[in-house]
């Protein structure tokens, strides 16, 4: 399986980088994973609604350009569907059974997602109603992808 993680912004905190890299390493036996990043658009200090929308549009267009053609697109969205890890694992396994070998997970920037990105999603996924930084979400995402891989291979992992 080929997994692409598309995200806005670089990880600045060393502890997050270490955690992300650890899970990417653990994923190597299960999937080919590639992380693609764009730089975040600068937002004015006190943006108008129109300025915020313009920034989201620019960022969204650049994020969507990094999604491989034909890939199933999961968009991480606070307004998306919440599901247990077992259900996400089953969904990923089902996609594989139906010939979908390329999956993309997209994480927006600090200011959210454009309507265009939300509309492009095959599935909008939320990890929680709590608010997390987009850098923290990247760590949570790679851990959940790893957890799904372990579940789908019948291997025990903290459950």
CSV table of C-alpha atoms in Angstrom, one decimal:
chain,number,residue,atom,x,y,z
A,1,UNK,CA,0.0,0.0,0.0
A,2,UNK,CA,1.2,3.5,-0.8
A,3,UNK,CA,0.3,6.2,1.7
A,4,UNK,CA,0.9,9.9,1.1
A,5,UNK,CA,0.6,12.4,4.0
A,6,UNK,CA,0.0,15.9,2.6
A,7,UNK,CA,0.3,18.8,5.1
A,8,UNK,CA,0.8,22.5,5.6
A,9,UNK,CA,3.8,23.6,7.5
A,10,UNK,CA,7.0,22.1,8.8
A,11,UNK,CA,7.3,20.4,12.2
A,12,UNK,CA,9.3,22.7,14.4
A,13,UNK,CA,9.3,20.9,17.8
A,14,UNK,CA,11.9,18.2,18.1
A,15,UNK,CA,9.7,15.9,20.3
A,16,UNK,CA,7.0,15.9,17.6
A,17,UNK,CA,9.6,15.2,14.9
A,18,UNK,CA,11.0,12.3,16.9
A,19,UNK,CA,7.6,10.8,17.5
A,20,UNK,CA,6.6,11.1,13.8
A,21,UNK,CA,9.8,9.6,12.6
A,22,UNK,CA,9.5,6.7,15.0
A,23,UNK,CA,6.0,5.8,13.6
A,24,UNK,CA,7.1,6.3,10.0
A,25,UNK,CA,9.9,3.8,10.7
A,26,UNK,CA,7.5,1.3,12.3
A,27,UNK,CA,5.3,1.6,9.2
A,28,UNK,CA,8.0,0.5,6.8
A,29,UNK,CA,7.1,-3.2,6.8
A,30,UNK,CA,3.4,-2.4,6.1
A,31,UNK,CA,3.3,0.5,3.7
A,32,UNK,CA,5.3,2.9,1.6
A,33,UNK,CA,4.7,6.3,3.3
A,34,UNK,CA,5.7,9.6,1.8
A,35,UNK,CA,5.2,13.0,3.6
A,36,UNK,CA,4.6,16.0,1.3
A,37,UNK,CA,4.7,19.5,2.8
A,38,UNK,CA,3.8,23.0,1.6
A,39,UNK,CA,4.8,26.2,3.4
A,40,UNK,CA,1.9,27.8,5.3
A,41,UNK,CA,0.5,31.0,3.9
A,42,UNK,CA,1.0,34.1,6.0
A,43,UNK,CA,-2.1,35.5,7.6
A,44,UNK,CA,-2.5,39.2,8.5
A,45,UNK,CA,-2.6,39.9,12.2
A,46,UNK,CA,-6.3,40.8,12.2
A,47,UNK,CA,-7.6,39.3,9.0
A,48,UNK,CA,-10.9,40.1,7.5
A,49,UNK,CA,-13.2,37.2,6.5
A,50,UNK,CA,-12.2,37.7,2.9
A,51,UNK,CA,-8.5,37.7,3.7
A,52,UNK,CA,-8.9,34.5,5.7
A,53,UNK,CA,-10.8,32.8,2.9
A,54,UNK,CA,-8.1,33.9,0.4
A,55,UNK,CA,-5.4,32.4,2.5
A,56,UNK,CA,-7.4,29.1,2.9
A,57,UNK,CA,-8.0,29.0,-0.9
A,58,UNK,CA,-4.3,29.5,-1.8
A,59,UNK,CA,-3.2,26.9,0.8
A,60,UNK,CA,-5.9,24.5,-0.3
A,61,UNK,CA,-5.0,24.7,-4.0
A,62,UNK,CA,-1.4,23.9,-3.2
A,63,UNK,CA,-2.3,21.1,-0.9
A,64,UNK,CA,-4.6,19.5,-3.5
A,65,UNK,CA,-1.8,19.6,-6.1
A,66,UNK,CA,0.2,17.2,-4.0
A,67,UNK,CA,-2.5,14.6,-3.9
A,68,UNK,CA,-1.6,11.7,-6.2
A,69,UNK,CA,-4.1,11.1,-9.0
A,70,UNK,CA,-6.5,8.3,-8.2
A,71,UNK,CA,-5.6,8.2,-4.5
A,72,UNK,CA,-8.4,7.8,-2.0
A,73,UNK,CA,-8.4,11.1,-0.1
A,74,UNK,CA,-8.9,11.3,3.7
A,75,UNK,CA,-9.1,14.9,4.9
A,76,UNK,CA,-8.5,15.5,8.5
A,77,UNK,CA,-11.2,17.9,9.5
A,78,UNK,CA,-12.6,19.0,12.9
A,79,UNK,CA,-16.1,18.7,11.3
A,80,UNK,CA,-15.4,15.3,9.9
A,81,UNK,CA,-16.6,11.8,11.0
A,82,UNK,CA,-15.3,10.4,14.2
A,83,UNK,CA,-14.7,6.6,14.3
A,84,UNK,CA,-12.9,4.1,16.5
A,85,UNK,CA,-9.5,2.9,15.3
A,86,UNK,CA,-10.9,-0.5,14.5
A,87,UNK,CA,-13.4,1.0,12.1
A,88,UNK,CA,-10.8,3.1,10.4
A,89,UNK,CA,-8.6,0.0,10.0
A,90,UNK,CA,-11.6,-1.9,8.5
A,91,UNK,CA,-12.3,1.0,6.1
A,92,UNK,CA,-8.6,1.0,5.0
A,93,UNK,CA,-8.7,-2.8,4.6
A,94,UNK,CA,-11.9,-2.6,2.6
A,95,UNK,CA,-10.3,0.0,0.3
A,96,UNK,CA,-7.4,-2.4,-0.4
A,97,UNK,CA,-9.8,-5.2,-1.1
A,98,UNK,CA,-11.5,-3.0,-3.7
A,99,UNK,CA,-8.2,-2.2,-5.5
A,100,UNK,CA,-7.5,1.2,-3.8
A,101,UNK,CA,-3.8,0.8,-3.1
A,102,UNK,CA,-3.0,4.6,-2.9
A,103,UNK,CA,-4.3,6.5,0.1
A,104,UNK,CA,-3.7,10.1,0.9
A,105,UNK,CA,-4.3,11.8,4.3
A,106,UNK,CA,-4.4,15.6,4.1
A,107,UNK,CA,-3.9,17.9,7.1
A,108,UNK,CA,-4.6,21.6,6.6
A,109,UNK,CA,-2.8,24.5,8.2
A,110,UNK,CA,-3.3,26.5,11.4
A,111,UNK,CA,-6.4,28.3,10.0
A,112,UNK,CA,-8.2,25.3,8.8
A,113,UNK,CA,-9.4,24.0,5.4
A,114,UNK,CA,-10.9,25.6,2.3
A,115,UNK,CA,-14.3,24.5,1.0
A,116,UNK,CA,-12.5,23.1,-2.1
A,117,UNK,CA,-10.4,20.8,0.1
A,118,UNK,CA,-13.4,19.6,2.0
A,119,UNK,CA,-15.3,19.0,-1.2
A,120,UNK,CA,-12.4,17.0,-2.7
A,121,UNK,CA,-12.4,14.5,0.3
A,122,UNK,CA,-13.5,10.9,-0.2
A,123,UNK,CA,-13.8,10.9,3.6
A,124,UNK,CA,-13.6,13.7,6.1
A,125,UNK,CA,-12.1,12.3,9.3
A,126,UNK,CA,-12.0,13.9,12.7
A,127,UNK,CA,-9.8,12.6,15.6
A,128,UNK,CA,-11.8,14.5,18.2
A,129,UNK,CA,-13.9,17.4,19.1
A,130,UNK,CA,-10.9,18.7,21.0
A,131,UNK,CA,-8.6,21.2,19.3
A,132,UNK,CA,-5.1,20.1,18.4
A,133,UNK,CA,-2.3,22.0,16.6
A,134,UNK,CA,-1.9,20.8,13.0
A,135,UNK,CA,1.6,19.6,14.0
A,136,UNK,CA,0.2,17.5,16.8
A,137,UNK,CA,-2.4,16.0,14.4
A,138,UNK,CA,0.4,14.8,12.2
A,139,UNK,CA,1.8,12.7,15.1
A,140,UNK,CA,-1.6,11.4,16.0
A,141,UNK,CA,-2.2,10.5,12.3
A,142,UNK,CA,1.0,8.5,11.8
A,143,UNK,CA,0.3,6.7,15.1
A,144,UNK,CA,-3.3,5.8,13.9
A,145,UNK,CA,-2.1,4.7,10.5
A,146,UNK,CA,0.4,2.4,12.3
A,147,UNK,CA,-2.3,1.2,14.7
A,148,UNK,CA,-4.5,0.4,11.7
A,149,UNK,CA,-1.7,-1.5,10.0
A,150,UNK,CA,-1.2,-3.6,13.1
A,151,UNK,CA,-4.9,-4.3,13.4
A,152,UNK,CA,-5.2,-5.3,9.8
A,153,UNK,CA,-2.3,-7.7,10.1
A,154,UNK,CA,-3.8,-9.3,13.2
A,155,UNK,CA,-0.9,-8.1,15.4
A,156,UNK,CA,-1.5,-6.9,18.9
A,157,UNK,CA,-0.9,-3.2,19.6
A,158,UNK,CA,-2.2,-1.7,22.9
A,159,UNK,CA,-5.7,-3.0,22.8
